[in-house]
Coordinates of C-alpha atoms in Angstrom, one line a residue:
Chain A
M1 CA 67.8 109.8 188.4
A2 CA 67.9 106.3 190.0
A3 CA 69.8 105.3 187.2
S4 CA 72.2 106.8 187.5
I5 CA 72.9 106.4 191.1
R6 CA 72.7 103.4 191.0
T7 CA 75.9 103.5 188.4
L8 CA 77.6 105.5 190.7
A9 CA 77.3 103.1 193.3
L10 CA 78.1 100.2 191.2
R11 CA 81.1 101.5 189.5
T12 CA 82.9 102.7 192.8
F13 CA 81.6 99.1 194.0
C14 CA 83.5 97.3 191.2
D15 CA 86.6 99.8 191.4
S16 CA 87.1 99.1 195.1
T17 CA 87.4 95.4 194.7
R18 CA 89.2 94.2 192.3
N19 CA 91.5 95.1 189.3
I20 CA 89.0 95.9 185.9
Q21 CA 91.2 96.3 183.0
H22 CA 89.0 96.1 180.5
V23 CA 85.1 96.1 180.8
S24 CA 83.2 97.9 178.1
R25 CA 80.6 100.9 178.6
S26 CA 77.4 99.1 178.4
R27 CA 78.7 97.1 181.3
V28 CA 79.4 99.5 183.9
K29 CA 76.1 101.3 182.8
H30 CA 73.8 98.1 183.9
S31 CA 72.4 98.1 187.2
C32 CA 69.7 96.8 188.6
C33 CA 69.1 95.9 192.5
P34 CA 69.2 92.4 192.8
A35 CA 71.4 91.3 190.3
W36 CA 74.3 94.2 190.1
V37 CA 76.2 91.5 192.6
T38 CA 76.6 88.9 191.1
V39 CA 77.1 90.8 187.8
C40 CA 80.3 92.9 189.3
R41 CA 81.5 89.1 190.9
G42 CA 81.3 88.0 187.0
Y43 CA 82.9 90.9 185.6
S44 CA 86.2 90.3 188.3
D45 CA 86.7 86.9 187.5
G46 CA 89.5 87.2 184.1
T47 CA 86.9 89.6 182.0
E48 CA 89.1 88.7 179.0
G49 CA 88.9 85.2 178.7
K50 CA 84.9 85.4 178.2
S51 CA 84.0 83.5 175.4
T52 CA 80.3 82.8 174.6
H53 CA 78.7 80.7 171.5
F54 CA 77.9 82.0 168.1
G55 CA 75.9 79.0 166.4
F56 CA 78.0 75.9 167.2
E57 CA 81.1 78.2 167.3
T58 CA 82.5 79.8 170.0
V59 CA 84.1 83.1 170.0
P60 CA 84.7 86.1 172.5
E61 CA 82.1 88.1 173.6
E62 CA 83.2 91.6 172.9
E63 CA 83.0 89.3 169.0
K64 CA 79.5 88.2 169.7
A65 CA 77.1 91.5 169.2
E66 CA 79.3 92.5 166.2
R67 CA 79.1 89.0 164.3
V68 CA 75.1 88.6 165.0
Y69 CA 74.9 92.9 163.7
K70 CA 76.5 91.7 160.1
V71 CA 74.1 88.7 159.8
F72 CA 71.1 90.5 160.2
E73 CA 73.0 93.6 158.2
S74 CA 73.2 90.9 155.7
V75 CA 69.6 89.5 155.4
A76 CA 67.7 92.8 156.1
G77 CA 66.3 92.8 152.5
K78 CA 65.3 89.7 152.6
Y79 CA 64.5 88.9 156.0
D80 CA 60.7 88.5 155.5
V81 CA 60.8 86.6 152.6
M82 CA 63.0 83.9 153.9
N83 CA 60.7 83.7 157.4
D84 CA 57.8 83.1 155.0
A85 CA 59.8 80.2 152.9
M86 CA 61.7 78.6 155.9
S87 CA 58.5 78.3 158.3
L88 CA 56.0 77.8 155.2
G89 CA 53.9 80.6 156.8
I90 CA 53.9 79.4 159.9
H91 CA 55.7 82.3 161.6
R92 CA 52.3 84.3 160.8
L93 CA 50.4 82.0 163.1
W94 CA 52.9 82.6 166.2
K95 CA 52.9 86.0 166.1
D96 CA 49.2 85.9 165.6
S97 CA 49.3 83.5 168.8
L98 CA 51.4 86.0 170.2
L99 CA 48.8 88.8 170.6
H100 CA 46.0 87.0 171.4
V101 CA 48.8 86.1 174.3
M102 CA 49.1 89.3 174.7
N103 CA 45.5 90.2 174.2
P104 CA 46.3 94.0 174.2
Q105 CA 43.2 96.7 175.7
P106 CA 43.1 100.2 173.8
G107 CA 45.6 103.0 175.0
L108 CA 48.8 101.0 175.6
R109 CA 52.1 101.3 175.4
L110 CA 54.3 98.6 173.8
L111 CA 58.3 98.3 173.5
D112 CA 59.3 96.0 171.2
T113 CA 63.0 95.0 171.5
A114 CA 65.0 93.5 168.8
G115 CA 61.7 94.5 166.2
G116 CA 63.6 94.6 163.3
T117 CA 60.9 94.8 160.6
G118 CA 57.9 95.3 162.7
D119 CA 56.4 92.4 162.7
I120 CA 54.9 92.5 166.1
S121 CA 54.5 96.3 166.5
F122 CA 52.2 96.0 163.0
R123 CA 49.8 93.3 164.5
F124 CA 49.7 95.5 168.0
L125 CA 48.3 98.3 166.5
E126 CA 46.0 96.4 164.1
Y127 CA 44.5 94.8 167.2
T128 CA 44.5 97.3 169.2
R129 CA 42.3 99.8 166.9
S130 CA 39.6 96.6 165.9
M131 CA 39.4 96.6 169.6
H132 CA 38.5 99.6 170.0
E133 CA 36.2 100.1 166.6
R134 CA 34.6 97.0 168.3
Q135 CA 34.4 98.8 171.8
Q136 CA 32.7 101.6 170.1
R137 CA 30.5 99.7 168.5
Q138 CA 29.3 97.9 171.4
K139 CA 28.4 101.5 172.7
A140 CA 26.9 102.5 170.2
R141 CA 24.7 99.6 170.2
S142 CA 23.8 99.9 173.9
S143 CA 22.6 103.0 174.1
Q144 CA 19.0 102.9 172.5
T145 CA 17.8 106.5 172.1
P146 CA 20.4 108.9 173.0
S147 CA 19.3 112.6 175.1
W148 CA 20.8 115.4 173.9
R149 CA 23.4 115.4 177.1
D150 CA 24.4 111.7 175.7
L151 CA 25.2 112.8 172.2
A152 CA 26.7 115.6 173.1
D153 CA 29.0 113.7 175.2
H154 CA 29.8 110.9 172.6
Y155 CA 30.6 114.4 170.1
A156 CA 33.5 114.9 173.1
T157 CA 35.0 111.6 173.2
N158 CA 34.7 111.1 169.3
Q159 CA 36.7 114.5 168.7
T160 CA 39.9 113.1 170.6
G161 CA 40.3 110.2 168.1
L162 CA 41.5 106.9 168.4
P163 CA 43.3 106.4 171.8
P164 CA 47.2 106.6 172.0
S165 CA 47.9 103.2 171.7
R166 CA 51.9 103.4 170.9
A167 CA 54.3 101.7 169.8
V168 CA 58.0 101.5 169.5
V169 CA 60.0 99.3 167.6
C170 CA 64.0 98.9 169.1
D171 CA 66.3 97.2 167.3
I172 CA 70.2 97.2 167.3
N173 CA 70.5 97.1 163.5
K174 CA 69.5 99.8 161.4
E175 CA 69.6 97.6 158.9
M176 CA 66.3 96.0 159.8
L177 CA 65.0 98.4 160.8
K178 CA 65.4 100.7 157.4
V179 CA 62.9 97.5 155.8
G180 CA 60.5 98.1 158.6
K181 CA 59.5 101.5 158.0
Q182 CA 59.4 101.1 154.3
R183 CA 57.2 98.5 155.1
A184 CA 55.2 101.0 157.8
E185 CA 55.1 103.3 154.6
K186 CA 53.5 100.5 152.2
A187 CA 51.1 99.6 154.7
G188 CA 50.0 102.7 155.2
I189 CA 50.9 103.2 158.8
S190 CA 51.9 106.4 160.2
T191 CA 50.7 107.1 163.8
G192 CA 51.0 105.5 167.0
L193 CA 54.8 104.2 165.9
S194 CA 58.1 105.2 166.2
W195 CA 61.2 103.3 165.6
V196 CA 64.7 103.7 167.7
V197 CA 67.8 102.4 167.7
G198 CA 69.1 100.6 170.8
D199 CA 70.7 97.5 172.4
A200 CA 68.6 95.5 174.4
E201 CA 71.0 95.1 177.3
E202 CA 71.2 98.9 177.9
L203 CA 68.0 100.5 176.7
P204 CA 68.1 104.1 175.8
F205 CA 64.6 104.7 178.1
D206 CA 63.9 105.7 181.3
D207 CA 62.2 103.4 183.8
D208 CA 58.6 103.0 184.2
Q209 CA 58.0 103.3 180.7
F210 CA 55.9 100.7 179.3
D211 CA 53.0 98.7 179.5
I212 CA 53.8 95.8 177.5
Y213 CA 57.1 94.8 176.3
T214 CA 58.0 92.2 173.8
I215 CA 61.1 90.2 172.4
A216 CA 59.8 88.2 169.2
F217 CA 62.8 85.7 168.4
G218 CA 65.8 87.7 169.0
I219 CA 66.7 87.2 172.6
R220 CA 68.5 84.3 171.6
N221 CA 70.9 86.5 169.4
V222 CA 72.5 88.5 172.5
T223 CA 75.1 88.4 174.7
H224 CA 73.7 88.2 177.8
I225 CA 70.0 87.1 178.3
E226 CA 70.1 87.7 181.9
Q227 CA 71.0 91.9 181.4
V228 CA 68.2 91.7 178.5
L229 CA 65.8 90.4 181.5
Q230 CA 66.7 93.2 184.0
E231 CA 66.7 96.0 181.5
A232 CA 62.7 95.0 180.6
V233 CA 61.9 95.1 184.4
R234 CA 63.5 98.3 184.4
V235 CA 61.6 99.7 181.9
L236 CA 58.5 98.2 182.2
K237 CA 55.5 99.8 184.4
P238 CA 54.6 98.3 187.4
G239 CA 51.9 95.9 186.4
G240 CA 53.5 96.0 183.3
R241 CA 53.8 92.6 181.0
F242 CA 57.1 90.8 179.4
L243 CA 56.0 88.4 177.0
C244 CA 59.0 86.1 174.7
L245 CA 58.4 84.8 171.4
E246 CA 61.4 82.8 170.6
F247 CA 62.4 79.1 169.1
S248 CA 62.4 76.5 171.8
K249 CA 63.4 72.6 172.5
V250 CA 61.2 70.2 170.9
S251 CA 60.3 67.2 173.5
N252 CA 58.4 65.3 170.9
P253 CA 61.5 62.8 169.7
V254 CA 60.0 62.3 166.6
L255 CA 59.0 66.0 165.4
A256 CA 62.6 66.5 167.2
R257 CA 64.2 64.5 164.8
L258 CA 62.4 65.5 161.5
Y259 CA 62.8 69.1 163.1
D260 CA 66.5 68.9 162.7
A261 CA 67.0 67.4 160.0
Y262 CA 64.6 70.4 158.0
S263 CA 66.3 72.5 160.4
F264 CA 70.0 71.4 159.2
Q265 CA 69.8 70.4 155.4
M266 CA 66.8 72.8 154.3
I267 CA 67.0 76.1 156.3
P268 CA 71.1 76.7 155.0
V269 CA 69.9 75.7 151.1
L270 CA 67.1 78.2 151.3
G271 CA 69.1 80.7 152.5
E272 CA 72.4 80.3 149.9
V273 CA 69.1 80.2 147.0
I274 CA 67.0 82.6 148.3
A275 CA 69.2 85.0 150.0
G276 CA 72.9 84.0 148.6
D277 CA 74.2 83.5 152.2
W278 CA 74.6 80.4 153.5
K279 CA 76.8 81.0 156.5
S280 CA 73.9 83.3 158.0
Y281 CA 70.7 81.3 157.8
Q282 CA 73.5 78.1 159.4
Y283 CA 73.7 80.5 162.1
L284 CA 70.0 80.7 162.4
V285 CA 69.6 77.1 163.4
E286 CA 72.7 76.4 165.4
S287 CA 71.7 79.5 168.0
I288 CA 68.7 77.7 168.3
R289 CA 69.9 75.0 169.3
K290 CA 72.5 76.4 171.9
F291 CA 69.5 78.5 173.8
P292 CA 68.0 77.1 177.0
D293 CA 65.0 75.2 177.2
Q294 CA 61.4 76.3 178.2
E295 CA 61.6 75.6 182.2
T296 CA 65.6 77.2 182.3
F297 CA 64.5 80.2 180.1
K298 CA 61.1 80.0 182.6
E299 CA 63.6 80.3 185.7
M300 CA 65.7 82.9 184.4
I301 CA 63.0 84.7 183.6
E302 CA 61.8 84.5 187.5
D303 CA 65.2 85.5 188.4
A304 CA 65.1 88.6 186.9
G305 CA 62.1 89.7 189.1
F306 CA 59.1 88.4 187.3
F307 CA 56.1 87.1 188.4
C308 CA 53.6 84.5 187.6
V309 CA 55.7 83.3 184.5
Q310 CA 54.8 80.8 182.6
Y311 CA 55.2 79.6 178.7
F312 CA 53.0 78.1 176.2
N313 CA 54.4 75.6 174.0
L314 CA 53.4 76.1 170.1
T315 CA 53.8 74.0 167.2
G316 CA 54.6 71.3 169.3
G317 CA 57.3 73.0 171.2
I318 CA 59.4 74.1 168.2
V319 CA 58.3 77.8 169.1
S320 CA 57.5 79.0 172.4
I321 CA 55.7 82.0 174.2
H322 CA 56.7 83.5 178.1
S323 CA 55.2 85.9 179.8
G324 CA 56.0 87.5 183.4
F325 CA 54.9 90.2 185.2
K326 CA 56.5 93.1 187.1
L327 CA 54.4 93.7 190.5
Chain B
M1 CA 103.7 67.0 150.3
M2 CA 104.0 70.6 150.0
L3 CA 105.2 72.3 146.9
R4 CA 104.8 76.2 146.8
A5 CA 104.3 78.7 143.7
F6 CA 107.6 80.1 143.6
S7 CA 107.8 81.5 139.8
F8 CA 104.3 83.2 140.1
I9 CA 105.3 85.3 143.6
K10 CA 107.9 86.8 142.0
T11 CA 105.6 88.4 138.8
P12 CA 106.2 92.3 138.9
R13 CA 103.1 93.1 140.9
G14 CA 103.7 91.2 143.5
F15 CA 101.4 88.2 144.6
Y16 CA 98.3 88.6 147.2
R17 CA 98.5 84.9 148.5
R18 CA 95.9 85.9 151.2
S19 CA 93.6 87.7 150.0
Y20 CA 91.9 85.6 147.3
G21 CA 90.2 83.5 149.8
V22 CA 89.9 80.2 148.3
I23 CA 92.8 78.7 147.2
T24 CA 96.5 79.3 146.6
G25 CA 99.8 77.5 146.3
H26 CA 99.7 75.3 149.4
Q27 CA 98.5 71.9 148.8
H28 CA 98.5 70.1 152.4
T29 CA 95.1 69.8 152.7
S30 CA 94.5 70.9 156.3
L31 CA 90.9 70.3 158.0
N32 CA 89.4 73.4 159.3
Q33 CA 87.3 72.6 162.8
D34 CA 83.6 72.7 160.7
G35 CA 85.7 70.7 158.0
S36 CA 86.1 73.1 155.4
L37 CA 89.2 72.4 153.3
Y38 CA 89.6 75.9 152.0
P39 CA 88.3 79.5 152.8
S40 CA 85.2 79.5 151.3
H41 CA 84.7 75.9 151.4
I42 CA 81.1 75.3 153.0
P43 CA 81.1 71.1 153.3
T44 CA 77.7 69.2 152.7
N45 CA 76.6 66.4 152.4
S46 CA 74.5 65.0 149.2
V47 CA 71.0 65.3 150.2
Q48 CA 71.8 68.8 150.2
K49 CA 73.5 69.0 147.4
A50 CA 70.9 68.0 145.3
L51 CA 68.2 70.0 147.2
L52 CA 70.9 72.8 145.9
A53 CA 70.7 71.6 142.7
V54 CA 67.0 71.5 141.9
G55 CA 67.3 75.4 144.2
S56 CA 69.8 76.7 142.1
G57 CA 68.5 75.9 138.8
V58 CA 65.0 77.1 139.4
A59 CA 66.5 80.5 140.7
A60 CA 68.7 80.7 138.1
L61 CA 65.9 80.3 135.5
L62 CA 63.8 82.1 137.1
N63 CA 65.9 85.2 137.2
P64 CA 68.9 84.6 135.0
Y65 CA 70.8 87.7 136.2
R66 CA 72.0 86.1 139.5
H67 CA 75.1 84.6 138.4
D68 CA 75.6 82.9 142.2
M69 CA 73.3 80.8 141.2
V70 CA 74.6 79.7 138.1
A71 CA 77.9 79.5 140.0
V72 CA 76.6 76.9 142.8
L73 CA 74.5 75.2 140.4
G74 CA 77.5 74.0 138.3
E75 CA 79.1 73.1 141.7
A76 CA 76.9 70.7 143.0
T77 CA 76.4 69.2 139.2
G78 CA 80.5 69.2 138.4
H79 CA 81.8 66.8 140.3
M80 CA 82.3 63.7 137.6
A81 CA 82.8 66.7 134.6
L82 CA 85.6 68.3 137.0
I83 CA 87.4 65.1 137.5
R84 CA 87.7 63.6 134.2
L85 CA 88.6 67.6 133.6
R86 CA 91.7 67.3 136.0
D87 CA 92.4 64.2 134.6
R88 CA 92.9 65.9 131.3
M89 CA 95.3 68.6 133.2
R90 CA 97.1 66.1 134.8
N91 CA 98.0 64.4 131.4
D92 CA 99.0 68.1 129.7
P93 CA 102.5 68.8 130.6
E94 CA 101.4 72.7 130.9
G95 CA 97.8 71.6 132.4
Y96 CA 100.1 70.1 134.9
T97 CA 102.2 73.0 135.9
I98 CA 98.8 75.0 136.4
L99 CA 97.6 72.4 138.7
T100 CA 100.7 72.4 140.6
E101 CA 101.3 76.3 140.6
R102 CA 98.0 77.0 140.7
P103 CA 98.1 80.7 139.9
R104 CA 94.5 83.0 140.1
I105 CA 93.6 85.8 137.2
R106 CA 93.1 88.6 139.3
L107 CA 93.3 92.4 138.5
S108 CA 95.9 92.9 141.2
T109 CA 97.8 90.5 139.3
L110 CA 98.4 91.8 136.1
D111 CA 100.4 94.0 134.9
L112 CA 97.9 96.1 133.5
T113 CA 100.5 99.1 131.9
R114 CA 102.6 96.4 130.3
M115 CA 99.9 94.5 128.7
C116 CA 97.9 98.0 127.4
A117 CA 101.9 98.1 125.8
L118 CA 101.6 95.2 124.2
P119 CA 101.5 95.3 120.5
E120 CA 98.3 94.7 118.5
G121 CA 97.1 90.9 118.1
T122 CA 98.6 89.6 121.1
L123 CA 96.5 87.9 123.5
G124 CA 97.0 90.3 126.7
R125 CA 96.2 93.8 124.2
E126 CA 93.1 91.9 122.6
Y127 CA 92.3 90.8 126.5
L128 CA 92.3 94.0 127.8
R129 CA 90.2 95.7 124.9
F130 CA 87.7 92.6 125.4
L131 CA 87.4 94.0 129.6
E132 CA 87.4 97.6 128.5
K133 CA 84.7 97.3 126.0
N134 CA 82.6 95.0 127.6
K135 CA 83.2 96.7 130.8
V136 CA 84.2 93.3 133.2
T137 CA 87.0 92.8 135.2
P138 CA 88.2 89.2 136.1
D139 CA 87.2 90.0 139.6
T140 CA 83.5 89.9 139.9
R141 CA 84.0 85.5 139.6
A142 CA 82.4 83.9 142.6
D143 CA 84.5 81.7 145.0
V144 CA 84.2 78.2 145.1
K145 CA 81.9 76.8 147.6
F146 CA 80.7 73.6 147.7
V147 CA 83.5 71.6 146.3
D148 CA 84.4 68.9 148.4
D149 CA 87.9 68.8 147.4
Q150 CA 90.8 71.5 147.2
E151 CA 92.2 70.7 143.6
L152 CA 88.6 70.1 141.9
A153 CA 88.2 73.5 143.5
Y154 CA 91.0 74.9 142.0
V155 CA 89.8 73.3 139.1
M156 CA 86.3 74.9 139.1
Q157 CA 87.9 78.7 139.7
R158 CA 90.3 78.2 137.1
Y159 CA 87.3 77.3 134.6
R160 CA 85.3 80.5 135.8
E161 CA 88.7 82.9 135.1
V162 CA 89.3 81.2 132.0
H163 CA 85.3 82.1 130.9
D164 CA 86.7 85.4 130.0
L165 CA 89.7 85.2 128.2
L166 CA 87.7 82.3 126.3
H167 CA 85.4 85.0 125.1
T168 CA 88.7 86.6 123.6
L169 CA 90.1 83.7 121.8
L170 CA 86.7 82.6 120.2
G171 CA 85.9 86.2 119.3
M172 CA 82.7 86.1 120.8
P173 CA 81.2 89.1 122.6
T174 CA 78.8 89.2 126.2
N175 CA 75.9 89.3 124.3
M176 CA 73.4 86.8 124.5
L177 CA 74.5 85.2 121.2
G178 CA 78.1 85.8 122.1
E179 CA 77.2 83.8 125.4
V180 CA 75.2 81.0 123.9
A181 CA 78.3 80.2 121.5
V182 CA 81.0 80.3 124.4
K183 CA 78.9 77.7 126.5
W184 CA 78.5 75.5 123.1
F185 CA 81.9 75.7 123.0
E186 CA 83.0 74.9 127.0
A187 CA 79.7 72.2 127.0
A188 CA 81.7 70.4 124.2
Q189 CA 84.8 70.3 125.9
T190 CA 84.1 70.3 129.8
G191 CA 80.9 69.0 129.8
L192 CA 80.1 70.3 132.6
P193 CA 76.4 70.0 133.4
M194 CA 75.9 73.4 133.8
C195 CA 77.4 74.5 130.4
V196 CA 74.9 71.4 128.6
L197 CA 71.7 73.2 130.7
G198 CA 72.9 76.7 129.6
A199 CA 73.6 75.6 126.3
T200 CA 70.1 73.9 125.9
L201 CA 68.3 76.7 127.2
G202 CA 70.4 79.7 126.3
P203 CA 69.0 79.4 122.7
L204 CA 65.6 79.5 123.9
R205 CA 66.2 83.4 124.7
L206 CA 67.5 84.0 121.2
S207 CA 65.9 86.1 118.4
V208 CA 64.8 84.2 115.2
S209 CA 67.5 85.5 112.9
R210 CA 70.3 85.5 115.5
L211 CA 69.2 81.7 116.9
Q212 CA 69.7 81.2 112.4
M213 CA 72.8 82.6 112.9
L214 CA 73.9 80.1 116.1
V215 CA 72.3 77.4 114.4
Q216 CA 73.7 76.9 110.9
S217 CA 77.6 79.1 111.7
L218 CA 78.6 79.5 115.0
G219 CA 76.7 76.1 117.1
P220 CA 78.5 74.2 115.2
W221 CA 82.0 76.0 114.8
A222 CA 82.2 76.2 118.4
L223 CA 80.8 72.4 118.6
R224 CA 83.8 71.3 116.5
N225 CA 86.4 73.2 118.2
G226 CA 85.1 71.9 121.5
R227 CA 85.7 69.0 121.1
H228 CA 88.7 68.6 118.7
G229 CA 91.0 71.8 120.7
R230 CA 93.0 71.2 123.0
C231 CA 91.5 71.8 126.7
V232 CA 91.3 75.8 127.3
L233 CA 92.0 75.3 130.8
S234 CA 95.6 73.4 130.5
I235 CA 96.7 76.8 129.0
F236 CA 98.9 79.2 130.9
Y237 CA 97.8 82.4 130.0
E238 CA 99.5 84.2 132.1
H239 CA 102.8 83.7 130.4
R240 CA 101.5 84.2 127.1
W241 CA 100.5 87.8 127.1
E242 CA 103.0 88.4 124.1
Q243 CA 101.7 85.3 122.2
N244 CA 99.5 86.3 118.9
L245 CA 95.9 85.6 119.1
D246 CA 95.9 83.7 115.7
D247 CA 99.2 81.7 116.4
L248 CA 97.8 81.1 119.5
R249 CA 94.3 79.4 118.3
K250 CA 96.2 77.8 115.6
E251 CA 98.3 75.9 118.5
L252 CA 94.7 75.0 120.3
N253 CA 93.5 73.8 117.2
I254 CA 90.8 76.8 117.4
E255 CA 89.6 78.0 114.0
S256 CA 88.9 81.6 114.1
P257 CA 85.0 82.5 114.1
P258 CA 83.7 82.5 111.0
L259 CA 80.9 85.5 111.9
H260 CA 82.0 89.0 112.8
L261 CA 80.4 89.7 116.0
F262 CA 82.8 92.6 117.6
P263 CA 81.7 96.3 115.9
S264 CA 85.2 97.5 116.3
K265 CA 88.6 96.3 114.6
N266 CA 89.9 92.5 115.1
T267 CA 92.4 91.1 113.8
S268 CA 90.5 88.3 112.9
S269 CA 87.5 89.7 111.6
N270 CA 85.4 88.6 108.9
S271 CA 82.6 90.0 107.4
F272 CA 81.6 87.2 105.7
I273 CA 81.0 83.2 106.5
K274 CA 84.1 81.2 106.3
Q275 CA 83.4 77.8 104.5

């Protein structure tokens, strides 16, 4: 309800200021108290002429989302194979590090935005389940000779089964979700996981819903990073944590040279040979270069309203985990 | 200097210039923003070409149904052979016309009803019969991506599109033996490394009896005709649909196939080996 009142106020404010000829539906709905004024001012300054980057290409904003959609639609089938080939399997370690930083307790709700094929969600469920089992084992070990009352309590808690750790995988691209669902079926994960089609700039969830919000290797593909951060603030509970795993800037110049050479020479070739798609992987390496560096992104997260924002560099800065709390 | 493809545009079915995506009659080399010379061009440096050659070779060997990998291998390794082919075409008057007009063989440019009505034994009729029987179309050829010269890219594209016509000319079906025989012919004629590689590795997948057929009669015939025959890329097939197949073969210095591999009626059918 709060969202709709804000929407109404935003609409009346925008209508009264300037002529907005072309404002797409998604933008009008967006709101979050600190930023709505700046957001609206941005729209009224020549909305038709706004352009953004698509890799090293400049495209109109409206076109970027569609082109990114097409890229991921075409790579969805070979996405996991390509990840392994391009990063030589290291992406698994990066995602494991994200889970270690997250250190989720059993019973939390996770929103995995741009979750695609579900890597983070699967790891989250596995982590919480094994942690729950470990807690159960510790509990069992600590109780020596249980009295009948303790036994009765023990049976009672056992009957409730696993605590409800739930993960929601949200992605704008149906093909990626389809691949993710197939993987879940193959791995035999049936409970605690849901698949939702949604735009990270306009999430189909109410406010204050989730304990943890993650976006892994997705935020560099969105058209408006600020809006994604606003939405993250909105859907997180107070005390909730925002985590972002993304490619970032390498500070070491030698490593940077090697990384650039590898990115621009090898990766599109791998894309052509394995997936038959050079252009999508050219876009991928270019979009990494266009993403802001660690400090700039940290400031953007702080501007959105998160506190205690910090980042951890992995593999020399090739990848970085940003973390913030909603208070 | 810009030359337009006049005569080809006037075909009865019309000519879609933009939709082919690769190379049409325009000759001027206009560089796009990313350095591409034609719509499907992806500029690559020599390191990337080397990696592509190795990668696509491995991929094609592991999965022979990946025709796109065979195509990429041809493009990444074929620079010298394409230059030789282009020069050969330039020295031939008909080939020179093809290089300037740059026709494309596509279903949309073929007048199928007229070709169906042609008498038996003509190039057009036999080509259509070949397409129907083997259930292939000329539209499935991949666009050229990694050749860094507009004219050479067209030569490569022409080579791909002429492949089916070559099957008709040589009377070879699209089974493994027929494909290998055509590859031997192409290797002898064009010298493309991809053809040579296919010609050497193809026979490994044949059964013993077929291998015997290849080594004893089909193979030497294919090599001989490839060497002595006129360059098949220099023939303006689009103007020759009415020509009798045997006459065309005589003109190109190609002998009729020594073995009858087509199961059904064929004007040049032989059920015994010709010496």
